[in-house]
Amino acid sequence: MPRELVHRAAIAEVYLTSFSQTGEDEFEISAQWPRSHMFYRTLNGAVDSALLTETFRQATVLIAHLGYAVPLEHSFLMPDMQVTRCEDYLGSGDRPAELRLKLSAVEVRRTPKSVVGLRVDGTFTCDGTLIGRASAGARFIDPRSYLRYRTRHRKAAAAAHRVVAVEPSRVGAATHSGVLLVQSAGNDNWPLRVDVTHPVYFDHTLDHVPGAVLLEAARQAIRLKMNDPNLDFSQLQASFHSIAELDQIQTVTALTVPSSDGITDTWTVTIQSNEETHMTATFARVHSDVSPMGPRISDSPNSPYRGATKERCPGGENPTSGEPAPARRLGR
């Protein structure tokens, strides 16, 4: 798959392998996930929610370009995204995971000249088993309009200052460059730390902080708050309200959502700067992913998660059946 069609510079960061249009607004896309990665946790067949999110972003961009002829030079804005992870592990991890995405474009918005926006809904399957669902909105802006938009909304740069990053081991980062939070005296909020040289976060030059960085910063904040670098989520609902500037100081705030059963597995995360909100997100069914055979947070005898079960996608291998798919490791 040509990398420019998914807005990537590095060929290694392109996960889509084929595209076909099966109906007026229906599409099928194949994807392959790597056996290991410097950022995504795919070792031993693990399903990383961040990789689900990135794969769906690429699919949405690809559909816009190939399905609706959105020009390559147009800028993309995603106002919202929802992701549900149905499986934790795909198999032994002895080969790259092969996925199939079935997608529908809805709410397609057109002008006399071009498509200017749409929503994509889709499912991920691997070996016939449903492993995820996702939905995302997208807006497409021509270069002149984007320049006017960015000029109108830019604010004065914040003063530069020295920051000390959180230790990578506390947030599940492989290296210091992958840490997105700055050490803070606060218990619920941390300044955002952005390294524009990171080869995954900034695969190519950007004029803003990408949504993927905001989502990962939110996940790291929850990991830090829960003192568990292996936490991941099964459900995400995120809204992106405004562009986060590279030269502004953003604050990441993570708060728990009270539940009647006492299990703290839902979080809200807000990212703001200068009293402007850039992203609000809810992460549900937060649990610990240690290893395919390792203990989970719900398995600990002292854990409030003990006995809890994750809410899974309806449908299993038949997404329309309405029955929840059982949690399991897929055979290969």
XYZ file of C-alpha atoms in Angstrom:
332
model
C 0.000 0.000 0.000
C 1.525 3.383 -0.973
C 2.476 5.170 2.236
C 1.156 8.550 1.115
C -2.365 7.083 1.012
C -2.299 6.590 4.799
C -0.262 9.714 5.590
C 2.889 7.911 6.664
C 6.533 8.506 5.702
C 8.018 5.216 6.920
C 7.003 2.115 4.984
C 7.350 0.093 8.190
C 4.555 2.157 9.771
C 2.023 1.261 7.039
C -0.217 -1.573 8.279
C -2.762 -1.784 5.454
C -2.075 -4.252 2.651
C -5.104 -4.229 0.321
C -8.246 -2.239 -0.475
C -11.492 -3.105 -2.240
C -14.818 -1.337 -2.600
C -17.667 -3.806 -2.169
C -20.610 -1.416 -2.467
C -21.479 2.245 -2.914
C -20.210 3.092 0.573
C -18.875 -0.315 1.651
C -15.223 -1.337 1.780
C -12.931 -4.191 2.786
C -9.325 -3.606 3.796
C -6.645 -6.107 4.763
C -4.005 -5.293 7.352
C -0.939 -6.939 8.811
C 0.426 -6.273 12.271
C 4.116 -6.765 13.111
C 5.262 -9.506 15.470
C 7.126 -6.901 17.509
C 7.364 -3.124 17.497
C 9.256 -0.384 19.341
C 5.998 1.227 20.491
C 3.008 -1.060 19.956
C 2.827 -4.117 22.191
C 2.364 -6.912 19.685
C 4.810 -9.413 21.185
C 3.334 -12.905 21.653
C 0.247 -11.921 19.666
C -0.961 -9.161 21.983
C -3.649 -6.746 20.771
C -2.592 -3.186 21.608
C -5.462 -0.698 21.713
C -3.145 1.962 20.267
C -2.471 -0.234 17.231
C -6.209 -0.808 16.747
C -6.644 2.960 16.795
C -3.796 3.644 14.358
C -4.955 0.922 11.966
C -8.444 2.408 11.907
C -7.057 5.902 11.354
C -5.133 4.612 8.351
C -8.242 2.854 7.039
C -10.309 6.034 7.318
C -7.678 8.035 5.439
C -7.388 5.348 2.758
C -11.148 5.248 2.203
C -11.212 9.020 1.798
C -8.501 8.966 -0.861
C -9.436 5.832 -2.816
C -13.170 5.676 -2.167
C -14.042 9.362 -2.455
C -11.113 10.901 -4.372
C -10.129 13.304 -1.605
C -6.904 14.925 -2.896
C -3.646 13.908 -1.226
C -2.755 17.513 -0.459
C -5.879 18.048 1.674
C -5.524 18.121 5.456
C -7.493 15.707 7.632
C -9.119 16.499 10.973
C -10.752 13.787 13.087
C -13.288 15.279 15.518
C -13.999 12.002 17.301
C -13.145 8.315 17.525
C -14.598 5.294 19.304
C -12.699 2.008 19.640
C -13.647 -1.281 21.300
C -11.088 -4.032 21.794
C -12.716 -7.470 21.959
C -9.701 -9.762 22.267
C -6.462 -9.460 24.221
C -4.336 -11.937 22.275
C -4.450 -13.252 18.717
C -2.339 -16.360 19.093
C 1.188 -17.509 19.710
C 2.699 -14.570 17.848
C 4.824 -16.861 15.685
C 3.817 -14.930 12.556
C 2.437 -11.468 11.764
C -1.284 -11.124 12.439
C -3.440 -10.906 9.303
C -6.579 -8.819 9.771
C -9.637 -8.013 7.717
C -11.528 -4.765 8.161
C -15.120 -4.403 6.950
C -16.065 -0.740 6.785
C -18.997 1.490 5.919
C -18.891 5.192 5.143
C -21.882 7.084 6.511
C -22.794 10.746 6.837
C -20.844 11.513 3.666
C -20.826 15.296 3.207
C -20.322 16.657 -0.280
C -19.937 20.024 -1.952
C -20.285 20.531 -5.712
C -16.511 20.074 -5.962
C -15.609 17.306 -3.524
C -16.315 15.264 -0.414
C -15.548 17.355 2.669
C -16.350 14.914 5.446
C -17.649 11.500 6.423
C -17.883 8.948 9.190
C -16.439 5.443 8.964
C -17.789 2.509 10.989
C -16.016 -0.829 10.922
C -15.009 -4.140 12.442
C -11.675 -5.953 12.757
C -11.516 -9.734 12.383
C -8.614 -12.164 12.587
C -9.045 -15.801 11.526
C -12.802 -15.183 11.401
C -13.059 -13.896 14.972
C -14.144 -10.379 15.826
C -11.317 -8.596 17.657
C -12.478 -4.985 17.542
C -14.942 -2.333 16.450
C -14.329 1.317 15.665
C -15.976 4.479 14.408
C -14.454 7.832 13.492
C -15.457 11.105 11.933
C -13.247 12.940 9.454
C -13.122 16.378 7.836
C -11.071 17.243 4.762
C -9.727 20.751 4.224
C -8.009 22.130 1.145
C -4.573 23.740 1.639
C -5.707 27.381 1.419
C -8.587 26.873 3.845
C -6.348 24.962 6.244
C -3.785 27.771 6.239
C -6.510 30.310 7.060
C -7.855 28.030 9.792
C -4.440 27.557 11.395
C -3.547 31.259 11.178
C -6.835 32.265 12.775
C -6.520 29.834 15.696
C -2.802 30.115 16.517
C -1.825 31.587 19.885
C 1.430 33.112 21.088
C 4.089 30.559 21.959
C 4.577 29.649 25.604
C 7.941 30.328 27.229
C 10.335 27.395 26.967
C 11.386 25.712 30.207
C 13.305 22.655 31.290
C 11.196 19.601 32.091
C 11.881 16.250 33.714
C 10.050 13.311 32.188
C 8.343 10.583 34.165
C 10.369 7.370 34.277
C 9.566 5.177 31.226
C 8.997 2.085 33.385
C 6.116 3.817 35.171
C 4.067 4.442 32.019
C 4.921 1.411 29.889
C 7.264 3.281 27.532
C 10.222 1.468 25.995
C 12.465 4.561 25.944
C 12.592 8.074 27.400
C 11.572 9.512 24.030
C 8.287 7.638 24.304
C 7.333 9.248 27.630
C 4.635 11.880 27.149
C 4.241 13.108 30.723
C 6.353 15.489 32.786
C 6.919 14.932 36.489
C 4.396 16.961 38.462
C 3.541 17.742 42.065
C -0.118 17.215 41.236
C -1.816 13.883 41.784
C -4.263 14.031 38.894
C -2.566 16.142 36.220
C 0.725 16.314 34.351
C 2.163 18.612 31.684
C 2.376 17.016 28.250
C 5.873 16.259 26.980
C 6.326 16.119 23.200
C 9.416 14.864 21.375
C 9.023 15.759 17.699
C 11.895 13.410 16.800
C 9.998 10.309 17.933
C 9.842 7.985 14.878
C 6.289 6.763 15.535
C 4.542 9.756 17.127
C 6.075 12.060 14.494
C 6.612 9.780 11.521
C 6.620 12.954 9.416
C 6.675 16.689 10.092
C 3.486 18.050 11.646
C 2.415 21.552 12.652
C 0.504 20.350 15.727
C 0.349 17.602 18.339
C -1.374 14.631 16.655
C -4.388 12.927 18.176
C -2.437 9.688 18.621
C -0.062 11.492 20.997
C -2.983 12.885 23.006
C -4.529 9.420 23.318
C -1.250 7.821 24.366
C -0.631 10.599 26.901
C -4.053 9.833 28.350
C -3.238 6.133 28.582
C 0.084 6.905 30.256
C -1.687 9.148 32.775
C -4.024 6.319 33.755
C -1.085 3.923 34.056
C 0.725 6.408 36.273
C -2.338 7.051 38.394
C -2.964 3.329 38.867
C 0.743 2.548 39.328
C 0.544 -0.136 36.628
C 2.556 0.325 33.392
C 0.701 -2.573 31.724
C -2.789 -1.103 31.837
C -4.772 -0.975 28.625
C -8.425 -0.382 27.858
C -11.169 -2.232 26.043
C -13.336 0.784 25.212
C -12.472 4.317 24.151
C -14.609 7.326 23.304
C -12.617 10.431 22.398
C -13.590 13.876 21.149
C -11.018 16.263 19.686
C -12.236 19.820 20.160
C -9.307 21.920 18.962
C -5.759 21.600 17.674
C -3.047 21.230 20.319
C -0.098 23.426 19.395
C 3.491 22.213 19.620
C 4.630 25.429 21.313
C 1.939 25.489 24.002
C 1.952 23.782 27.406
C -0.807 21.188 27.558
C -2.015 19.645 30.811
C -3.239 16.048 31.011
C -5.840 15.436 33.736
C -7.035 11.911 34.582
C -9.998 11.269 36.879
C -11.834 8.092 37.812
C -15.528 7.613 37.135
C -17.296 6.338 40.288
C -19.053 2.992 39.941
C -21.628 1.246 42.091
C -19.579 -1.956 42.403
C -16.425 -0.207 43.595
C -14.363 -1.291 40.587
C -12.418 1.662 39.189
C -12.206 0.657 35.561
C -13.531 3.788 33.841
C -11.562 7.008 33.502
C -12.061 10.415 31.955
C -9.028 12.262 30.637
C -8.946 15.891 29.556
C -6.089 17.669 27.775
C -6.099 21.469 27.919
C -3.925 24.539 27.417
C -4.725 28.147 28.287
C -8.195 27.054 29.440
C -8.873 25.632 25.970
C -9.851 21.971 25.820
C -8.190 19.958 23.072
C -9.412 16.452 23.898
C -11.833 14.742 26.235
C -11.821 10.959 26.380
C -13.412 8.157 28.348
C -11.520 4.896 28.773
C -13.598 1.952 29.971
C -12.800 -1.598 31.017
C -9.279 -0.620 31.987
C -7.309 -3.711 32.969
C -3.740 -4.980 33.118
C -2.098 -6.648 30.129
C 1.014 -8.321 31.490
C 1.727 -11.170 29.080
C -0.308 -13.803 27.248
C 0.230 -16.269 30.083
C 0.904 -13.829 32.917
C -1.404 -12.668 35.718
C -4.079 -10.081 35.138
C -5.155 -7.443 37.572
C -8.417 -9.332 38.106
C -6.465 -12.476 39.054
C -4.744 -10.879 42.039
C -6.369 -12.051 45.295
C -6.189 -8.504 46.702
C -7.407 -6.732 43.589
C -10.829 -5.018 43.443
C -11.001 -6.383 39.881
C -11.022 -9.999 41.058
C -13.912 -11.835 39.456
C -14.622 -8.984 37.063
C -15.172 -9.778 33.403
C -14.582 -7.423 30.530
C -17.535 -6.393 28.456
C -16.825 -7.794 25.020
C -17.988 -6.852 21.560
C -21.316 -8.381 20.635
C -21.221 -10.978 17.950
C -18.030 -12.994 18.238
C -17.433 -14.606 14.853
C -20.893 -13.464 13.787
C -20.982 -9.732 14.560
C -24.749 -9.537 14.104
C -25.683 -12.271 16.553
C -25.799 -9.953 19.568
C -24.130 -12.496 21.869
C -20.947 -11.430 23.658
C -17.782 -13.046 22.387
C -15.898 -14.950 25.090
C -12.511 -13.693 26.198
C -9.884 -15.997 24.799
C -6.605 -16.366 23.047
C -7.162 -17.147 19.385
C -5.757 -20.314 17.871
C -3.538 -19.882 14.850
